[in-house]
mmCIF file of C-alpha atoms and ligand atoms in Angstrom:
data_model
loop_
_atom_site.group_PDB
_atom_site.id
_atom_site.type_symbol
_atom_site.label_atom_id
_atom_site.label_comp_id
_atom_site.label_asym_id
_atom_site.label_seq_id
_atom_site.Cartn_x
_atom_site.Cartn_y
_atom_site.Cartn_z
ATOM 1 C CA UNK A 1 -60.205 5.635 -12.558
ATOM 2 C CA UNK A 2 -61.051 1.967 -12.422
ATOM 3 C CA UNK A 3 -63.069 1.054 -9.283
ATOM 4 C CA UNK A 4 -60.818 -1.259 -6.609
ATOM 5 C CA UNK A 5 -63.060 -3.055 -5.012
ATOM 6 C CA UNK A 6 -63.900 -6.264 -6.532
ATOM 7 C CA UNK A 7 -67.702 -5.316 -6.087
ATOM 8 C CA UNK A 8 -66.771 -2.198 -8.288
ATOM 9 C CA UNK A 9 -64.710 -3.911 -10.833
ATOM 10 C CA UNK A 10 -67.504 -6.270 -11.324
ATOM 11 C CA UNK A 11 -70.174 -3.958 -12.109
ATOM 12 C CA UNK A 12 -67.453 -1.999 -13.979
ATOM 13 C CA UNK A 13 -66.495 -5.005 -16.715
ATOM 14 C CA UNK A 14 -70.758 -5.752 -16.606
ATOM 15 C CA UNK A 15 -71.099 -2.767 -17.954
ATOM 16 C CA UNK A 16 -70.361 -2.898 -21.506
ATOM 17 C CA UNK A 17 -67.316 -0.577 -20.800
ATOM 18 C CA UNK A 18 -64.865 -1.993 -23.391
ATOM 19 C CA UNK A 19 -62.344 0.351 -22.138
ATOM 20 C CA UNK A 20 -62.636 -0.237 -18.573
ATOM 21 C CA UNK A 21 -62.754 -4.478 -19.551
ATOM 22 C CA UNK A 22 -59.611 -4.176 -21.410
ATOM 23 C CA UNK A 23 -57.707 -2.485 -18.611
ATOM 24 C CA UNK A 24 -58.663 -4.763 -15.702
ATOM 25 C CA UNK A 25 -58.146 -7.718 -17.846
ATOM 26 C CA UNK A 26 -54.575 -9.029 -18.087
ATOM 27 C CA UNK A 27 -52.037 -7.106 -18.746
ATOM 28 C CA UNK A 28 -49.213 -8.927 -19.738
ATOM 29 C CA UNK A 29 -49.259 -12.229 -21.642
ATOM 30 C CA UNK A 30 -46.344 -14.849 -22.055
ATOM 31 C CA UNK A 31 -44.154 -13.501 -25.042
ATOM 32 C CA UNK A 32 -43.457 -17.144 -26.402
ATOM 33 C CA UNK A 33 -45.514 -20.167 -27.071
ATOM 34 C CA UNK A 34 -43.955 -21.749 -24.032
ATOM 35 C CA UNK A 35 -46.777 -21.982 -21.504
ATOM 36 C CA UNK A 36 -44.903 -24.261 -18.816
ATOM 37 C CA UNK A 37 -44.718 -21.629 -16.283
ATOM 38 C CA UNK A 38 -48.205 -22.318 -15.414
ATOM 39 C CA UNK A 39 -47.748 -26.240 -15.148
ATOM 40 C CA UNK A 40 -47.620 -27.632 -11.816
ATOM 41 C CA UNK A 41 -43.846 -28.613 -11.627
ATOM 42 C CA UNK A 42 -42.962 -26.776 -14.949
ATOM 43 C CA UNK A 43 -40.134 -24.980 -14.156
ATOM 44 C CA UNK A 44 -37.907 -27.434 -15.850
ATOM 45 C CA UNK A 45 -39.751 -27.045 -18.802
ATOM 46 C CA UNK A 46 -40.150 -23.062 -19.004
ATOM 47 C CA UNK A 47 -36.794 -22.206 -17.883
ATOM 48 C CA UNK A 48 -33.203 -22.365 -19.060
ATOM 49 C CA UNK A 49 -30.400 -22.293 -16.480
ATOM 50 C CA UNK A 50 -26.892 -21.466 -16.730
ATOM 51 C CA UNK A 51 -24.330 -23.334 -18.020
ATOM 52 C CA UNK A 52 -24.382 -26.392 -15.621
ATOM 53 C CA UNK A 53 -27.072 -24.749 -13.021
ATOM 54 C CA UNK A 54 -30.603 -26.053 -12.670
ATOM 55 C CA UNK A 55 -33.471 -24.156 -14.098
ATOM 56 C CA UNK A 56 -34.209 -21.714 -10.968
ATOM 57 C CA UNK A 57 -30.657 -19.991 -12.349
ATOM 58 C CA UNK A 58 -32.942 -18.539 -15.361
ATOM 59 C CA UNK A 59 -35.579 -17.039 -12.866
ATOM 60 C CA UNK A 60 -35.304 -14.081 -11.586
ATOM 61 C CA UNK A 61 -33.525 -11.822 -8.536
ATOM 62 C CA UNK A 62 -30.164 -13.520 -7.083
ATOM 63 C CA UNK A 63 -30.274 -16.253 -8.681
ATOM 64 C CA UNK A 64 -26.656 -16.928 -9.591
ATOM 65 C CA UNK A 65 -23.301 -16.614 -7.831
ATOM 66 C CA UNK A 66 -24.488 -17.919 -4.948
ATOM 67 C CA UNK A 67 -27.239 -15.235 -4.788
ATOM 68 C CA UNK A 68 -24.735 -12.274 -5.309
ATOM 69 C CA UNK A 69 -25.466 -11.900 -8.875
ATOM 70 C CA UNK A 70 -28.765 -10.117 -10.218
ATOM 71 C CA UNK A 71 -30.602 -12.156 -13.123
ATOM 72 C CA UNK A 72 -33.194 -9.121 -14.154
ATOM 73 C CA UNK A 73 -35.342 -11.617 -16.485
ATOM 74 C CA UNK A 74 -36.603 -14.935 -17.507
ATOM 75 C CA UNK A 75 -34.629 -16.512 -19.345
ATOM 76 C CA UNK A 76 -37.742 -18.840 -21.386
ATOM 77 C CA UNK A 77 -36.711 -21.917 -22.509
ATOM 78 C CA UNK A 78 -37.121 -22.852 -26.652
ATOM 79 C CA UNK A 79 -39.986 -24.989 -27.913
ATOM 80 C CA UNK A 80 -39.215 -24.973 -31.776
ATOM 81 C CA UNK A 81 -35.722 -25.880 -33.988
ATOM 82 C CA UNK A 82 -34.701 -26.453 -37.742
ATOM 83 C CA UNK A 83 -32.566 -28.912 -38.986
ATOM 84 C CA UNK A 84 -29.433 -27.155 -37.508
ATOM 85 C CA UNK A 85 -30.838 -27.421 -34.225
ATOM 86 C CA UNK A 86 -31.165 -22.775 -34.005
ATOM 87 C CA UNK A 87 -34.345 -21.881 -32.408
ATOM 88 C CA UNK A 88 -37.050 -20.949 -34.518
ATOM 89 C CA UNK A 89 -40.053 -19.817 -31.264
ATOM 90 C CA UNK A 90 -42.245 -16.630 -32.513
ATOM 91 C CA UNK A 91 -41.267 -14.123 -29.995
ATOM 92 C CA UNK A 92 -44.691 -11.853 -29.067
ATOM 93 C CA UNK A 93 -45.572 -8.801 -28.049
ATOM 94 C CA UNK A 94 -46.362 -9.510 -24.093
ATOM 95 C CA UNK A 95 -48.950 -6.490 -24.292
ATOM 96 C CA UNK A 96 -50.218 -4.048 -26.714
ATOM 97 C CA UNK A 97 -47.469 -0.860 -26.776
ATOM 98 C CA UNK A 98 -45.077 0.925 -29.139
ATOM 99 C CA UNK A 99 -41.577 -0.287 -30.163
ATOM 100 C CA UNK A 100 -39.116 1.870 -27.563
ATOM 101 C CA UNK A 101 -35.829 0.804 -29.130
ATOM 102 C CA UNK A 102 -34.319 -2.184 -31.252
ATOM 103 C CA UNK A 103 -30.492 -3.105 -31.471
ATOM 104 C CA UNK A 104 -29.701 -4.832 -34.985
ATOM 105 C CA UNK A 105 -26.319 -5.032 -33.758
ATOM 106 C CA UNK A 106 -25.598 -8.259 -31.603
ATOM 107 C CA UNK A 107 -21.961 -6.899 -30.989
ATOM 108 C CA UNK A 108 -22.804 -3.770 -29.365
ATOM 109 C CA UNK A 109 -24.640 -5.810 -26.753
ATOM 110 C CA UNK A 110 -24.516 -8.547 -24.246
ATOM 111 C CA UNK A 111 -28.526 -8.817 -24.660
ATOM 112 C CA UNK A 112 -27.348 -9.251 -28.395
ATOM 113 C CA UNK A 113 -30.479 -8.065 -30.740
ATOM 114 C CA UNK A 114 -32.900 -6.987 -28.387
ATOM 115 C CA UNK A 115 -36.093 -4.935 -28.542
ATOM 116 C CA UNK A 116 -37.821 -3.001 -26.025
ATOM 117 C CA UNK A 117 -41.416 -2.579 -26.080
ATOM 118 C CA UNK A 118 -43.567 0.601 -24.477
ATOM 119 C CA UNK A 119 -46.499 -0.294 -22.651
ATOM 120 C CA UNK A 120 -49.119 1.526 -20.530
ATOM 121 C CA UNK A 121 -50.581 -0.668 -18.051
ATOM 122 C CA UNK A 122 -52.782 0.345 -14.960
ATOM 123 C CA UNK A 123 -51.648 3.863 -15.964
ATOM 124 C CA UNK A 124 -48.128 2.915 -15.241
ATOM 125 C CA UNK A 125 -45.258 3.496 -17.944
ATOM 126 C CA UNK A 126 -43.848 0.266 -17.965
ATOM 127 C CA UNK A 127 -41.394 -1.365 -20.779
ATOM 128 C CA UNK A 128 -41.104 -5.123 -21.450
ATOM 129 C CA UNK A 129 -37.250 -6.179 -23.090
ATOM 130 C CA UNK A 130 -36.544 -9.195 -25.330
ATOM 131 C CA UNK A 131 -33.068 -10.230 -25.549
ATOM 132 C CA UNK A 132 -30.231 -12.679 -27.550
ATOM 133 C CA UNK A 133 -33.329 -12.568 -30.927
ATOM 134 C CA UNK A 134 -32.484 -14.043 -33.847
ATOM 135 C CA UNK A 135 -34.098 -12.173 -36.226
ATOM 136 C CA UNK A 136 -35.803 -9.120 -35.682
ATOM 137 C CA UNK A 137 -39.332 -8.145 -38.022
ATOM 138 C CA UNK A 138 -37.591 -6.581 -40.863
ATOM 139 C CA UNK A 139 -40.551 -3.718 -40.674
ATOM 140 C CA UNK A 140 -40.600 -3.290 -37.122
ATOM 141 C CA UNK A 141 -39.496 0.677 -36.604
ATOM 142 C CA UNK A 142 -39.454 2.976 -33.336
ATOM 143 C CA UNK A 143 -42.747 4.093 -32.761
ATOM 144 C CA UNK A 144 -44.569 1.445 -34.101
ATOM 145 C CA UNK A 145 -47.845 -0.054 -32.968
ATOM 146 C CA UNK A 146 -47.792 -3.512 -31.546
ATOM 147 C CA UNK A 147 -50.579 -5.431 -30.232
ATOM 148 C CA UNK A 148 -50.472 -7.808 -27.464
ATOM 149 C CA UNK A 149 -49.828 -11.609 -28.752
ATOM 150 C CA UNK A 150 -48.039 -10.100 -32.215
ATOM 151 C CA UNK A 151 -44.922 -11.845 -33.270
ATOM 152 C CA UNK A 152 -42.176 -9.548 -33.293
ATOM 153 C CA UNK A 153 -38.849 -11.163 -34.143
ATOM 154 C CA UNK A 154 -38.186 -14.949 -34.168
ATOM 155 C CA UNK A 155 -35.781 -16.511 -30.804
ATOM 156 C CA UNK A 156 -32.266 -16.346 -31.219
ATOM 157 C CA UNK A 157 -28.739 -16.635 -28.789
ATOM 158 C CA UNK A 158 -26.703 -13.666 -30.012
ATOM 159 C CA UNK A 159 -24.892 -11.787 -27.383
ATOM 160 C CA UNK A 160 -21.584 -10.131 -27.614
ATOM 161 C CA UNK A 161 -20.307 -11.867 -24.195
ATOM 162 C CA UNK A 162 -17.155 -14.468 -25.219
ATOM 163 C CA UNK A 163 -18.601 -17.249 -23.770
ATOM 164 C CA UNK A 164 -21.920 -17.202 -26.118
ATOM 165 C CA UNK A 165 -25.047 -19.117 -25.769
ATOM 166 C CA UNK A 166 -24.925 -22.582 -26.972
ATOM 167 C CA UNK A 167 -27.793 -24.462 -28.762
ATOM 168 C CA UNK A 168 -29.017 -26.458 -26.008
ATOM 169 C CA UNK A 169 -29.557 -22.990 -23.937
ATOM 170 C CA UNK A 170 -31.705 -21.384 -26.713
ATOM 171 C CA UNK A 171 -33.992 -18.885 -25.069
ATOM 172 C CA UNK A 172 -35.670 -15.810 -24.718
ATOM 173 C CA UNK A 173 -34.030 -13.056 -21.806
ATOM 174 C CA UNK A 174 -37.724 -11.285 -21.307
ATOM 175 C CA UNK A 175 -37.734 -8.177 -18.385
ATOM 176 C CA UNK A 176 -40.647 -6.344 -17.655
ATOM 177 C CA UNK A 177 -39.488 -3.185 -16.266
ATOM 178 C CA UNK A 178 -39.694 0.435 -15.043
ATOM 179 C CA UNK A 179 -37.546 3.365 -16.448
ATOM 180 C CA UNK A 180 -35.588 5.173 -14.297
ATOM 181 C CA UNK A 181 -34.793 8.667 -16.171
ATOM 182 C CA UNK A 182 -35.162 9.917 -19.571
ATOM 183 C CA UNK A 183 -31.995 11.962 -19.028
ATOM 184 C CA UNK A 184 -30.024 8.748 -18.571
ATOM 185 C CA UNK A 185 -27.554 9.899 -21.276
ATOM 186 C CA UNK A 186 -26.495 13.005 -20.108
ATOM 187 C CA UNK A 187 -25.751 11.274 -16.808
ATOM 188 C CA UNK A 188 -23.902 8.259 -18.740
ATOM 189 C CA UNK A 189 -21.450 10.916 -19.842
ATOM 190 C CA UNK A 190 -21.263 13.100 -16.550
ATOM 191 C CA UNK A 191 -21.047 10.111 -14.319
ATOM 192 C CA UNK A 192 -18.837 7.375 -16.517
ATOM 193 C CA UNK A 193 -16.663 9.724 -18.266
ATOM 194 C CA UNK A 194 -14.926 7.639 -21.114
ATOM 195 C CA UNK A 195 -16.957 4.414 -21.319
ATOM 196 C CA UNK A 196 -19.275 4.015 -24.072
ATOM 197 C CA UNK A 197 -23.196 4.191 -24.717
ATOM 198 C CA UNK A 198 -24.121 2.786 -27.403
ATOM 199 C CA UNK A 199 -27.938 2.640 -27.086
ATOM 200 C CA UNK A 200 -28.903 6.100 -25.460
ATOM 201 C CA UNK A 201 -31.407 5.606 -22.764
ATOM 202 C CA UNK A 202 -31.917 2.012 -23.587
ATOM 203 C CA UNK A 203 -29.194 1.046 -21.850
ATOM 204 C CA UNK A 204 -29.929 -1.691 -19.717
ATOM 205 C CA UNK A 205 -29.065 0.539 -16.053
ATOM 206 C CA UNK A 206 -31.594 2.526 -16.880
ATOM 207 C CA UNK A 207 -34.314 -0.355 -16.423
ATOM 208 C CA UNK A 208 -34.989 -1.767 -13.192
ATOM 209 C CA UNK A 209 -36.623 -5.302 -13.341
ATOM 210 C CA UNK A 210 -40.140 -6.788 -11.672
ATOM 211 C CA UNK A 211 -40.329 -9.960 -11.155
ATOM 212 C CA UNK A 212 -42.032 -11.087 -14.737
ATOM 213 C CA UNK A 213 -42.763 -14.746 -13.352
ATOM 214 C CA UNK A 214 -44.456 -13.259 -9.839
ATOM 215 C CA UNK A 215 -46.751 -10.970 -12.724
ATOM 216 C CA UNK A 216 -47.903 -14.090 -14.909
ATOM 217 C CA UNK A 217 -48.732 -15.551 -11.669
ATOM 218 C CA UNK A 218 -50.362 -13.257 -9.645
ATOM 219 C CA UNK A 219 -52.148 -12.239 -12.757
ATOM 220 C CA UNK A 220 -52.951 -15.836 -13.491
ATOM 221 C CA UNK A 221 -54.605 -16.132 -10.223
ATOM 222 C CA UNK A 222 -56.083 -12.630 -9.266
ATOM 223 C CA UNK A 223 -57.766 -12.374 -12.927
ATOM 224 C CA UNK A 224 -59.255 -9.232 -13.551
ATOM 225 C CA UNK A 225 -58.697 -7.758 -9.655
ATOM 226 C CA UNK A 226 -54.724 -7.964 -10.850
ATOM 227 C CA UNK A 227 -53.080 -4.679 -10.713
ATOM 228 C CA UNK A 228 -49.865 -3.351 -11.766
ATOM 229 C CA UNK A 229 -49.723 -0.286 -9.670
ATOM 230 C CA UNK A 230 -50.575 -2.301 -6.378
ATOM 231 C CA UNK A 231 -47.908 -5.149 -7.376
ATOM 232 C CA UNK A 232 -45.412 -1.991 -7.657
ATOM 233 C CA UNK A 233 -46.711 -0.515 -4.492
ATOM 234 C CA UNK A 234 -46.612 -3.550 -2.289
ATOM 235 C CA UNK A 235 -42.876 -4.527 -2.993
ATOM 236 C CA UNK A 236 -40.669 -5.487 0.121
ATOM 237 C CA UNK A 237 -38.887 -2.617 1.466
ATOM 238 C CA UNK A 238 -34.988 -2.926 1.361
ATOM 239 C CA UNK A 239 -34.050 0.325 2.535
ATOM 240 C CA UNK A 240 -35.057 3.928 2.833
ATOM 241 C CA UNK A 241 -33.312 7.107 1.921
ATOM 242 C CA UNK A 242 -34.149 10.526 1.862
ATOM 243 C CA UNK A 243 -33.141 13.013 -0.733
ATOM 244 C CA UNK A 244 -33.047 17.080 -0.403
ATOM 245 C CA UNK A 245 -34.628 17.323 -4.205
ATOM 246 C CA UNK A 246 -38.365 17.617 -5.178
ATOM 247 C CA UNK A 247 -38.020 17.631 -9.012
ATOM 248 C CA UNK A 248 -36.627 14.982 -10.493
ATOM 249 C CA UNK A 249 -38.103 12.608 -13.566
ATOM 250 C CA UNK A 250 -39.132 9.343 -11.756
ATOM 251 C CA UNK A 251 -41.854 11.608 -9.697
ATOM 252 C CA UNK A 252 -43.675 12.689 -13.054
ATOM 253 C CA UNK A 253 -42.892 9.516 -14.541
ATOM 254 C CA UNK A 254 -44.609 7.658 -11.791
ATOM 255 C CA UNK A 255 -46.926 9.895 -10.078
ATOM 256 C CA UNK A 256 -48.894 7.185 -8.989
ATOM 257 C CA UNK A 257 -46.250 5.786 -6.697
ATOM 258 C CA UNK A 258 -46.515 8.711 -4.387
ATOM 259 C CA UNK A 259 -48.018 8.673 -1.395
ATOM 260 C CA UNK A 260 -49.918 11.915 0.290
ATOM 261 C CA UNK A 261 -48.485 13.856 3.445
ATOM 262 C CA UNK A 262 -50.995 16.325 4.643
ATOM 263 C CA UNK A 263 -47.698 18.396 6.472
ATOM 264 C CA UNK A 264 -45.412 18.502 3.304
ATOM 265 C CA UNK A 265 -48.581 19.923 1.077
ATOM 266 C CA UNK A 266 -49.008 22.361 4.129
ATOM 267 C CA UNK A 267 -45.710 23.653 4.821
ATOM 268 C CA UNK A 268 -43.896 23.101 0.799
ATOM 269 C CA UNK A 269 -42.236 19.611 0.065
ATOM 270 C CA UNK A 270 -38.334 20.022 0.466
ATOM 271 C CA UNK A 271 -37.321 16.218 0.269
ATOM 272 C CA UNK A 272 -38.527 13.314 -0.686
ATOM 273 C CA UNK A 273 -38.907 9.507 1.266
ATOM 274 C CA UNK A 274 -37.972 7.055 -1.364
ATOM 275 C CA UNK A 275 -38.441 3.112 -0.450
ATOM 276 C CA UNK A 276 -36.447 0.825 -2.435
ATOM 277 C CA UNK A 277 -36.978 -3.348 -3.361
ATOM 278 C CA UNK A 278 -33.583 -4.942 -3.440
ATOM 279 C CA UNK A 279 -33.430 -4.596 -6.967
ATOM 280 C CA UNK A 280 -33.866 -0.976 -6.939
ATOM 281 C CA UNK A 281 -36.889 -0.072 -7.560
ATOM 282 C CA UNK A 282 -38.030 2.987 -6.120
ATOM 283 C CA UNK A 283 -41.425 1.664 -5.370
ATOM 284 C CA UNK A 284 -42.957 4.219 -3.163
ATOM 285 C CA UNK A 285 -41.969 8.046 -2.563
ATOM 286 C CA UNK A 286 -43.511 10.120 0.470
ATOM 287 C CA UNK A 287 -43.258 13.796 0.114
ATOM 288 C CA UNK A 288 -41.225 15.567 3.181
ATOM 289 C CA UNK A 289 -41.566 19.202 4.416
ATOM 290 C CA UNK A 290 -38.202 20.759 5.844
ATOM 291 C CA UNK A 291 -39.222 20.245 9.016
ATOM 292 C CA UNK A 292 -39.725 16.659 8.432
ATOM 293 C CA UNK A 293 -36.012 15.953 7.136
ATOM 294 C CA UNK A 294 -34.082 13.862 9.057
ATOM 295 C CA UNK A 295 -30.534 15.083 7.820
ATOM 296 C CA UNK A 296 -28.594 18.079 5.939
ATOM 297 C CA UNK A 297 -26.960 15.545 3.781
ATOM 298 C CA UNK A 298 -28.308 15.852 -0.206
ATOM 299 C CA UNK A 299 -28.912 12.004 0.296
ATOM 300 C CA UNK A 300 -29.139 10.308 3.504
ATOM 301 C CA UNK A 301 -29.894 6.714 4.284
ATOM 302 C CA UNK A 302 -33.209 6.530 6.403
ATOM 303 C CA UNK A 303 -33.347 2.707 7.513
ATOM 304 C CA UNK A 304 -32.692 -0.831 6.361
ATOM 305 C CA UNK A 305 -34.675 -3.523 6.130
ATOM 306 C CA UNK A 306 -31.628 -6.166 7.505
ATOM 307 C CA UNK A 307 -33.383 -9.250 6.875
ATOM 308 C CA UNK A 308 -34.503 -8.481 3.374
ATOM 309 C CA UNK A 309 -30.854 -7.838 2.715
ATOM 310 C CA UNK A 310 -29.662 -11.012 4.215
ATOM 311 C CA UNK A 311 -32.315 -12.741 1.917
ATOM 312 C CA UNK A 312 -31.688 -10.847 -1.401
ATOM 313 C CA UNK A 313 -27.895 -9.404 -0.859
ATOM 314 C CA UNK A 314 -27.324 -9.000 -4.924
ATOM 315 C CA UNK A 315 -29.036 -5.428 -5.865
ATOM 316 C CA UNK A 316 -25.474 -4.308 -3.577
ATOM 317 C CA UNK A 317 -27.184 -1.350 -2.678
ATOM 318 C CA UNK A 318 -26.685 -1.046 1.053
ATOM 319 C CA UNK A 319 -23.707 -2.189 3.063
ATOM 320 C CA UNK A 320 -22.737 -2.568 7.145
ATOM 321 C CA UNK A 321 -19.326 -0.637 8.073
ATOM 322 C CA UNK A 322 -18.672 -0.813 11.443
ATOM 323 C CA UNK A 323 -22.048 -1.974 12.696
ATOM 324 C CA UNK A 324 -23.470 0.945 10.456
ATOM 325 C CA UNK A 325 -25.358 0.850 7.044
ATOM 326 C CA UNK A 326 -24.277 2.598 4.315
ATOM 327 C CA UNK A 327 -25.170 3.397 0.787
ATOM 328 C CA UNK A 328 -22.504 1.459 -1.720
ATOM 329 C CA UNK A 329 -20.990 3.174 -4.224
ATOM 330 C CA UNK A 330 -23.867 1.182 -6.353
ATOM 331 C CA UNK A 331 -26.302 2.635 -4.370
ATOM 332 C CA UNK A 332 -25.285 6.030 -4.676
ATOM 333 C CA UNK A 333 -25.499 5.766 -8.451
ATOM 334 C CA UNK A 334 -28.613 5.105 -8.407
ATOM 335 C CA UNK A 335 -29.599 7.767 -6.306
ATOM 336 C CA UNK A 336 -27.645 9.990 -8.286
ATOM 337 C CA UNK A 337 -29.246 8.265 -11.713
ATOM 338 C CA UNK A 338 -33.014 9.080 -10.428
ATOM 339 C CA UNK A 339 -32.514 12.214 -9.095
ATOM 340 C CA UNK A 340 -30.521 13.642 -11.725
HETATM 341 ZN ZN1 LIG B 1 -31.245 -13.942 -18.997
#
């Protein structure tokens, strides 16, 4: 366990502990040579908007559509061309991990070749994507060792969307995110009977985004003190929901996201409390005992957080009917997703 107290960490990284350095040291760096982000007044030069959008449509969060459209990356703006103009960046490993998943085939995807890295960070599972390559490593495999700053595949703009990416929008899609269940195709076919899955559990519902840029930044600025697990754990709360289930994947996946309740490890957990961001991250789970449980229902919606939905309306999860929220039909997939 690495000491949290800045007192602690400092004595910890004094002494000698190479371990212990490494893992309050950063944790992610930027996976292209294109430093802007950290420029005073470099968004312009780090980002790549939409068609006809300025650059804060290629941050991310609600971002586009008038803020009812999700944008789970960066997209990071191109540095380096040949003579035809293509994008030739390095694209690096943001963190030292293991290669999760590649696609090779641009058509089965609107991500077009993408890899997604496996990282353990803070003691958190957490995966980093990199979308619309060019070419990917011809020896990079599924299981293999990356270290942090490595080049992995060189920038592209394939995607299998009709409108495609044209030259001047070269960049890198990068998402640093959290997965939500290893079972996620098994659900796939129970839940969207008929529609195809062509990449298993790296299908992109099964990742929920953090905020990349807020990482670099808070990173940048908290040095060493920066950790993942508290930048999980201190999300804004868009709603609360309670589910009648106490096994299900995200719980051992994330153990470290839930909190103690002296009554529930008294009387037997029979629920769980799980608070959501508005992208739908389940950020923070609070065992329940039965007598805690506010409802019979297998999933019941706790509380909303009105003005964080007013503010970030695009995750779609929660919805007013007559003066009353309810869980979307988007919502309840998720649910369903993480608890299944
Ligand atoms: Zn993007």
């Amino acid at each position: 366990m690495i000491p949290r107290t800045t007192a602690g960490l400092f004595w910890g990284c004094l002494g000698g502990m190479w371990l212990t350095v490494a893992a309050c040291g950063q944790s992610f760096q930027l996976p292209t040579a294109n430093h802007a982000l950290f420029e005073p007044g470099g968004g312009e030069k780090f980002f790549v908007g939409t068609t006809g959008r300025t650059w804060e449509s290629g941050t991310f969060g609600g971002v586009r559509s008038g803020g009812y459209q999700l944008h789970e990356g960066l997209d990071i703006r191109c540095l380096t061309r040949d003579k035809r103009g293509e994008p030739t960046d390095p694209i690096l490993a943001s963190a030292d991990g293991t290669v999760a998943y590649i696609n090779r085939k641009p058509s089965l995807s609107n991500y077009g070749n993408y890899i997604i890295l496996r990282h353990r960070i803070d003691g958190i599972e957490v995966y980093t994507t990199y979308a619309h390559l060019g070419k990917v490593r011809d020896d990079l495999r599924e299981g293999l060792t990356v270290n942090a700053g490595e080049t992995i595949a060189i920038m592209g703009r394939t995607a299998n969307t009709g409108e495609g990416i044209s030259k001047d929008r070269a960049h890198l899609h990068f998402e640093i995110g959290l997965l939500l269940n290893d079972r996620f195709a098994g659900w796939y076919r129970a839940n969207q009977p008929g529609q195809r899955n062509d990449h298993g559990n790296w299908n992109g519902q099964n990742l929920r985004g953090l905020d990349p840029r807020l990482i670099f930044l808070e990173q940048q600025q908290e040095g060493a003190r920066f950790s993942l697990t508290t930048f999980i754990r201190t999300q804004t709360e868009l709603c609360r929901v309670q589910v009648r289930d106490s096994h299900f994947p995200w719980l051992t996946r994330y153990p470290t996201l839930i909190l103690r309740n002296p009554v529930a490890e008294r009387e037997g957990i029979a629920g769980y409390e799980i608070a959501f961001n508005y992208v739908g991250v389940p950020y923070q789970m609070i065992p329940r005992a039965q007598s805690e449980l506010k409802s019979k229902a297998s999933v019941h919606l706790l509380s909303v957080n009105a003005a964080e939905e007013q503010k970030n309306p695009c995750g779609k999860l929660v919805a007013q009917r007559r003066g009353t929220w309810e869980l979307t039909a988007t919502g309840q997939r998720l649910i369903s997703l993480i608890t299944y």
